[in-house]
Tab-separated table of C-alpha atoms in Angstrom:
chain	number	residue	atom	x	y	z
A	149	MET	CA	69.010	120.248	107.680
A	150	SER	CA	70.570	117.440	106.011
A	151	PHE	CA	70.249	115.996	102.167
A	152	ILE	CA	69.151	112.494	102.430
A	153	LEU	CA	70.776	110.379	99.815
A	154	LYS	CA	68.063	108.204	99.005
A	155	SER	CA	69.265	105.420	96.728
A	156	GLU	CA	72.578	104.346	95.292
A	157	ASP	CA	72.014	105.491	92.023
A	158	GLU	CA	71.840	109.597	93.438
A	159	TYR	CA	75.316	108.537	95.286
A	160	GLU	CA	76.221	107.962	92.015
A	161	ASP	CA	75.209	111.219	90.476
A	162	LEU	CA	76.493	113.769	92.894
A	163	LEU	CA	79.503	111.959	92.854
A	164	GLY	CA	79.160	112.220	89.197
A	165	LEU	CA	78.493	115.682	89.076
A	166	TRP	CA	81.941	116.499	91.256
A	167	SER	CA	83.842	113.984	88.888
A	168	ASP	CA	82.252	116.069	85.860
A	169	LEU	CA	83.384	119.343	87.304
A	170	GLU	CA	86.762	118.222	88.111
A	171	ALA	CA	87.366	117.033	84.736
A	172	GLY	CA	86.075	119.851	82.916
A	173	LEU	CA	88.347	121.648	85.065
A	174	GLY	CA	91.051	119.991	84.271
A	175	MET	CA	90.317	119.975	80.607
A	176	VAL	CA	90.534	124.065	80.695
A	177	LEU	CA	93.292	124.279	82.715
A	178	SER	CA	95.577	121.873	80.661
A	179	HIS	CA	94.380	123.197	77.031
A	180	PRO	CA	93.206	127.153	77.887
A	181	HIS	CA	93.794	128.312	74.678
A	182	LYS	CA	91.386	125.800	72.787
A	183	VAL	CA	88.807	127.220	75.063
A	184	GLN	CA	86.343	129.597	74.162
A	185	GLU	CA	85.087	132.544	76.051
A	186	PHE	CA	87.368	131.349	78.921
A	187	GLU	CA	86.336	133.602	81.282
A	188	ALA	CA	83.062	132.792	80.981
A	189	ARG	CA	83.750	128.845	81.377
A	190	ILE	CA	85.453	129.663	84.789
A	191	HIS	CA	82.369	131.459	85.683
A	192	GLN	CA	80.221	128.135	84.677
A	193	TYR	CA	82.374	125.813	86.683
A	194	ASP	CA	82.047	128.486	89.944
A	195	HIS	CA	78.433	128.463	89.781
A	196	TRP	CA	78.444	124.657	89.658
A	197	MET	CA	80.477	124.401	92.363
A	198	GLN	CA	78.590	126.244	94.567
A	199	ASN	CA	75.117	124.581	93.648
A	200	LEU	CA	77.046	121.626	94.245
A	201	ILE	CA	78.088	123.146	97.797
A	202	ARG	CA	74.685	124.588	98.200
A	203	HIS	CA	73.551	121.526	98.003
A	204	ASP	CA	74.757	119.993	101.235
A	205	THR	CA	77.872	121.329	102.502
A	206	ASP	CA	78.580	117.966	104.501
A	207	VAL	CA	78.307	116.094	101.546
A	208	ALA	CA	80.184	118.299	98.889
A	209	LEU	CA	83.248	118.257	101.671
A	210	TYR	CA	82.828	114.411	102.184
A	211	LEU	CA	83.096	113.749	98.407
A	212	LEU	CA	85.766	116.305	98.010
A	213	PHE	CA	87.821	115.058	100.639
A	214	GLN	CA	87.443	111.429	99.022
A	215	LEU	CA	88.227	112.485	95.572
A	216	ALA	CA	91.333	114.502	96.800
A	217	ALA	CA	92.585	111.015	98.413
A	218	HIS	CA	91.710	109.211	95.316
A	219	SER	CA	91.308	111.461	92.412
A	220	PRO	CA	90.955	110.022	88.889
A	221	VAL	CA	92.317	113.076	87.210
A	222	GLY	CA	95.714	114.987	87.309
A	223	TYR	CA	96.593	116.389	90.478
A	224	SER	CA	96.745	120.190	89.180
A	225	ALA	CA	92.616	119.950	88.870
A	226	SER	CA	92.177	117.981	92.359
A	227	HIS	CA	94.210	120.808	93.462
A	228	ALA	CA	92.494	123.919	91.813
A	229	LEU	CA	89.034	122.291	93.136
A	230	MET	CA	89.950	121.606	96.171
A	231	CYS	CA	91.536	125.189	96.935
A	232	GLY	CA	88.291	126.808	94.650
A	233	VAL	CA	85.793	125.137	97.425
A	234	LEU	CA	87.937	125.955	100.538
A	235	CYS	CA	88.153	129.386	99.553
A	236	HIS	CA	84.685	130.037	98.909
A	237	LEU	CA	83.752	128.754	102.313
A	238	VAL	CA	86.375	131.220	104.254
A	239	ALA	CA	85.354	133.749	101.880
A	240	LEU	CA	81.676	133.184	103.337
A	241	ASP	CA	83.059	132.991	106.986
A	242	PHE	CA	84.614	136.193	106.738
A	243	GLN	CA	81.695	137.935	104.907
A	244	LEU	CA	83.676	139.296	102.121
A	245	PRO	CA	82.428	141.130	99.717
A	246	GLU	CA	81.004	139.414	96.584
A	247	THR	CA	83.241	140.595	94.114
A	248	GLU	CA	85.849	140.113	96.428
A	249	ARG	CA	84.499	136.443	96.483
A	250	ASP	CA	84.766	135.923	93.250
A	251	ASN	CA	88.147	137.176	92.689
A	252	LEU	CA	89.420	135.101	95.088
A	253	VAL	CA	87.982	131.814	93.742
A	254	HIS	CA	88.536	132.568	89.883
A	255	ALA	CA	92.078	133.027	91.283
A	256	ALA	CA	92.074	130.086	93.092
A	257	LEU	CA	90.913	127.488	90.043
A	258	THR	CA	93.252	129.451	87.878
A	259	MET	CA	96.317	129.797	89.895
A	260	ASN	CA	98.480	126.810	88.946
A	261	MET	CA	97.488	126.747	85.168
A	262	ALA	CA	100.747	128.089	83.780
A	263	MET	CA	102.546	124.840	84.769
A	264	THR	CA	99.269	122.456	85.071
A	265	GLU	CA	101.470	119.218	83.001
A	266	LEU	CA	104.662	120.380	85.450
A	267	GLN	CA	102.290	119.918	88.664
A	268	ASP	CA	100.599	116.729	87.207
A	269	GLN	CA	103.914	115.178	86.692
A	270	LEU	CA	105.421	116.405	90.057
A	271	ALA	CA	102.510	114.468	91.601
A	272	THR	CA	103.587	111.305	90.538
A	273	GLN	CA	107.629	111.588	90.408
A	274	ARG	CA	109.154	110.332	93.049
A	275	GLY	CA	112.660	112.533	92.723
A	276	ARG	CA	113.090	116.237	93.391
A	277	PRO	CA	112.458	118.617	91.158
A	278	THR	CA	115.143	119.034	88.582
A	279	THR	CA	116.711	122.380	87.917
A	280	ALA	CA	114.822	123.196	85.063
A	281	GLN	CA	111.796	122.162	87.057
A	282	GLU	CA	112.546	124.365	89.955
A	283	ALA	CA	113.033	127.036	87.332
A	284	ALA	CA	109.456	126.339	86.238
A	285	LEU	CA	107.781	126.525	89.878
A	286	ARG	CA	109.570	129.671	90.746
A	287	THR	CA	108.069	131.811	87.463
A	288	HIS	CA	104.618	130.019	87.224
A	289	GLU	CA	103.070	133.080	89.291
A	290	ALA	CA	103.859	135.892	86.704
A	291	ARG	CA	103.592	133.329	83.671
A	292	GLY	CA	99.627	132.073	85.001
A	293	ALA	CA	98.969	136.040	84.995
A	294	ASP	CA	100.434	136.491	81.441
A	295	LEU	CA	98.661	133.678	80.635
A	296	LEU	CA	95.040	134.907	82.107
A	297	ARG	CA	95.846	138.129	80.608
A	298	GLU	CA	96.347	136.774	77.095
A	299	LEU	CA	92.736	134.764	77.402
A	300	GLY	CA	91.177	138.007	78.139
A	301	ILE	CA	90.985	138.314	81.884
A	302	ARG	CA	91.111	142.042	82.815
A	303	HIS	CA	90.307	141.904	86.404
A	304	ALA	CA	92.782	143.567	88.297
A	305	LEU	CA	92.304	141.714	92.146
A	306	TRP	CA	92.227	138.184	89.973
A	307	LEU	CA	95.122	138.792	88.275
A	308	GLN	CA	97.457	140.263	91.234
A	309	THR	CA	96.176	137.027	93.351
A	310	VAL	CA	97.118	134.753	90.911
A	311	GLN	CA	100.852	136.405	90.676
A	312	GLN	CA	101.447	136.921	94.077
A	313	HIS	CA	100.049	133.832	95.549
A	314	HIS	CA	102.956	132.529	97.098
A	315	GLN	CA	104.165	135.540	98.453
A	316	GLU	CA	104.097	134.801	102.533
A	317	GLN	CA	102.984	138.009	104.196
A	318	ASN	CA	103.762	138.817	107.806
A	319	PHE	CA	101.312	142.079	108.895
A	320	GLN	CA	99.686	142.990	112.315
A	321	GLN	CA	96.157	144.078	111.235
A	322	ASP	CA	93.246	142.290	111.449
A	323	LEU	CA	92.788	140.506	107.994
A	324	LEU	CA	89.548	142.690	107.267
A	325	ALA	CA	91.667	145.828	107.837
A	326	LEU	CA	93.846	144.765	104.723
A	327	ALA	CA	93.515	146.163	101.494
A	328	PRO	CA	91.799	143.571	99.316
A	329	PRO	CA	94.590	142.484	96.979
A	330	GLN	CA	96.528	141.967	100.402
A	331	ARG	CA	93.558	140.245	102.131
A	332	LEU	CA	92.980	138.008	98.766
A	333	VAL	CA	96.616	136.763	98.369
A	334	HIS	CA	97.189	135.835	101.897
A	335	ILE	CA	93.833	133.660	101.668
A	336	LEU	CA	95.175	131.829	99.147
A	337	ASN	CA	98.373	131.575	100.192
A	338	MET	CA	97.225	129.702	103.370
A	339	VAL	CA	94.457	127.825	101.583
A	340	ASP	CA	97.005	126.531	98.712
A	341	ARG	CA	98.997	125.212	101.424
A	342	TYR	CA	96.424	123.405	103.314
A	343	ALA	CA	95.502	122.018	100.295
A	344	ALA	CA	98.740	120.742	98.944
A	345	MET	CA	99.449	119.432	102.533
A	346	ILE	CA	96.381	116.926	102.118
A	347	SER	CA	96.751	115.536	98.879
A	348	PRO	CA	98.850	112.437	98.297
A	349	ARG	CA	102.100	112.483	96.464
A	350	GLN	CA	103.814	109.654	94.659
A	351	SER	CA	107.127	110.872	96.796
A	352	ARG	CA	104.947	111.155	100.134
A	353	GLU	CA	101.591	110.440	101.702
A	354	GLY	CA	99.306	113.245	101.943
A	355	ARG	CA	99.372	114.756	105.452
A	356	SER	CA	95.558	114.215	107.662
A	357	ALA	CA	93.543	117.053	107.326
A	358	THR	CA	94.005	117.824	110.922
A	359	ASP	CA	97.984	117.825	111.061
A	360	SER	CA	97.417	120.478	107.964
A	361	ALA	CA	94.867	122.672	109.910
A	362	ASN	CA	96.999	122.486	112.835
A	363	SER	CA	100.674	123.319	110.736
A	364	ILE	CA	98.930	126.326	109.836
A	365	VAL	CA	97.052	127.822	112.395
A	366	ASN	CA	100.125	127.332	114.868
A	367	THR	CA	101.880	129.280	112.476
A	368	GLY	CA	103.208	133.155	112.776
A	369	ASN	CA	101.680	135.805	114.528
A	370	THR	CA	98.023	135.882	115.978
A	371	LYS	CA	96.478	138.013	112.763
A	372	ASN	CA	98.364	135.042	110.175
A	373	LYS	CA	96.344	132.540	112.133
A	374	GLN	CA	93.115	133.994	111.345
A	375	VAL	CA	92.777	131.870	107.739
A	376	GLY	CA	93.680	128.915	109.372
A	377	GLN	CA	91.398	129.241	112.144
A	378	ALA	CA	88.161	129.952	109.274
A	379	LEU	CA	89.384	126.990	107.614
A	380	VAL	CA	88.925	124.649	110.819
A	381	HIS	CA	85.517	126.582	111.691
A	382	VAL	CA	83.933	125.874	108.005
A	383	VAL	CA	85.465	122.382	107.480
A	384	GLY	CA	85.649	121.226	110.938
A	385	GLY	CA	88.734	120.021	112.719
A	386	TYR	CA	88.616	116.562	111.216
A	387	PRO	CA	86.477	117.418	107.795
A	388	PRO	CA	83.705	115.042	106.489
A	389	GLY	CA	85.492	112.514	104.268
A	390	THR	CA	88.448	111.701	106.464
A	391	TYR	CA	89.443	108.921	108.323
A	392	VAL	CA	90.143	109.154	111.826
A	393	GLN	CA	91.488	106.651	114.591
A	394	LEU	CA	89.238	105.968	117.645
A	395	ASP	CA	90.788	105.480	121.541
A	396	ASP	CA	89.053	101.811	121.268
A	397	ALA	CA	91.571	101.040	118.401
A	398	SER	CA	88.645	101.220	115.796
A	399	VAL	CA	88.494	103.497	112.740
A	400	GLY	CA	85.978	105.677	111.408
A	401	VAL	CA	85.400	108.274	108.527
A	402	VAL	CA	83.765	111.427	109.223
A	403	MET	CA	80.252	111.767	108.200
A	404	ARG	CA	79.250	115.308	109.201
A	405	ARG	CA	80.725	118.145	111.524
A	406	SER	CA	79.274	118.906	114.702
A	407	SER	CA	78.795	122.323	117.273
A	408	GLN	CA	82.154	120.595	118.504
A	409	ASP	CA	85.147	121.008	115.915
A	410	ASN	CA	86.823	118.128	117.614
A	411	ARG	CA	83.868	116.011	117.920
A	412	PRO	CA	82.188	115.104	114.591
A	413	ASP	CA	79.671	112.592	113.426
A	414	VAL	CA	81.877	109.532	112.692
A	415	ALA	CA	80.909	105.909	110.808
A	416	ILE	CA	82.899	103.329	112.287
A	417	VAL	CA	84.411	101.675	109.520
A	418	LEU	CA	86.553	99.182	110.858
A	419	ASN	CA	86.701	97.295	114.571
A	420	ASP	CA	89.827	97.248	116.930
A	421	ARG	CA	91.099	94.405	114.953
A	422	GLY	CA	91.404	96.322	111.882
A	423	GLN	CA	88.347	94.491	110.118
A	424	ALA	CA	85.987	95.980	108.085
A	425	MET	CA	82.469	96.657	109.628
A	426	ARG	CA	79.733	95.901	107.187
A	427	PRO	CA	77.484	97.562	107.829
A	428	PRO	CA	79.237	100.532	109.597
A	429	SER	CA	78.062	101.709	112.636
A	430	LEU	CA	76.842	105.171	113.650
A	431	HIS	CA	78.821	107.115	116.213
A	432	ALA	CA	77.747	110.797	117.170
A	433	GLY	CA	80.751	112.412	118.361
A	434	ALA	CA	78.863	114.613	120.751
A	435	ASN	CA	77.470	111.787	122.867
A	436	SER	CA	79.322	109.692	125.173
A	437	GLY	CA	81.706	106.792	123.538
A	438	PRO	CA	84.991	106.653	121.991
A	439	ALA	CA	86.603	109.758	121.140
A	440	ILE	CA	88.754	110.539	118.224
A	441	GLN	CA	92.564	109.746	118.846
A	442	ALA	CA	93.923	110.900	115.744
A	443	ALA	CA	93.148	111.875	112.049
A	444	LEU	CA	94.680	109.202	109.554
A	445	PRO	CA	96.046	110.074	105.867
A	446	ALA	CA	93.426	108.622	103.347
A	447	SER	CA	96.377	106.169	102.148
A	448	ARG	CA	96.753	104.495	105.792
A	449	VAL	CA	93.177	102.936	105.184
A	450	GLN	CA	93.390	100.407	102.063
A	451	GLU	CA	89.916	99.056	102.636
A	452	HIS	CA	86.881	100.027	99.962
A	453	PHE	CA	83.875	101.348	101.640
A	454	ASN	CA	80.533	102.128	100.459
A	455	HIS	CA	80.537	105.411	100.619
A	456	HIS	CA	76.541	105.606	99.718
A	457	LEU	CA	75.893	103.394	102.612
A	458	ILE	CA	77.873	105.683	105.516
A	459	LEU	CA	76.314	108.951	103.591
A	460	GLN	CA	72.979	107.261	103.930
A	461	LEU	CA	74.064	106.516	107.795
A	462	GLY	CA	74.777	110.732	108.185
A	463	SER	CA	71.559	111.537	107.201
A	464	GLN	CA	70.241	109.546	110.147
A	465	PRO	CA	68.544	111.598	112.942
A	466	ILE	CA	71.063	110.568	116.299
């Protein structure tokens, strides 16, 4: 059952909660040694995140994908929050034990904390990383795990997942047959890559979420594809908050997932002449009408829209 945003103030409040969560996480990642009870703070942000997702998953994804494209804070915090949300949803999809879910999400939120400043810098840097930057990138996993130990983290699964999250694995077993450390490392590696692909940088525009998912799903053997397939299952082939080109030349923004991954509910925001639709029109993907031709990176759509109005459309019965 969908949550109805009754007023623009309610929308702004909900967006503000996500923005506050992202900003708070950014502060913790940037200045971890200044945070009292670091582990308790990460747990607090995890619970905050879960409550926002539980509120309405489609609205949460919509706001998250919009924030990822237009984040007012540093890239590192935005990326960490995106990875935390996706890991939470994938863990639920695989029905992982609660302990594994917790360690996976906490690893996602903290995996890059040894290079927070560098990650933010690289996101706005047009040139290739320097030799010194490349050296820091190569060592950030081990340094991140060491930093977590300094901050009092003693959970072996959390530490190991952070320390190995860039290690790509090729295995033949079902994901759920793997040992927990190997399973969590693989999930985080795939989620990290997916989230990085959809996020824009100064040096390149972000890829569409659909292209990113296809890149991951179509890599490796069948067992390696399980996480990519789970990502498509939990966020949809066209996630809420992403822009799509329809086959009648109009442009829409996805409001809600539907039972068909490739036919979500869409608000048409630009007509076939590229003019803003005021108000947007509602299109139920599962019904007849224009089909999605391609997903669009957020950078391709320069117009500013009333997202509260769009989400209100998404809460209406079709």
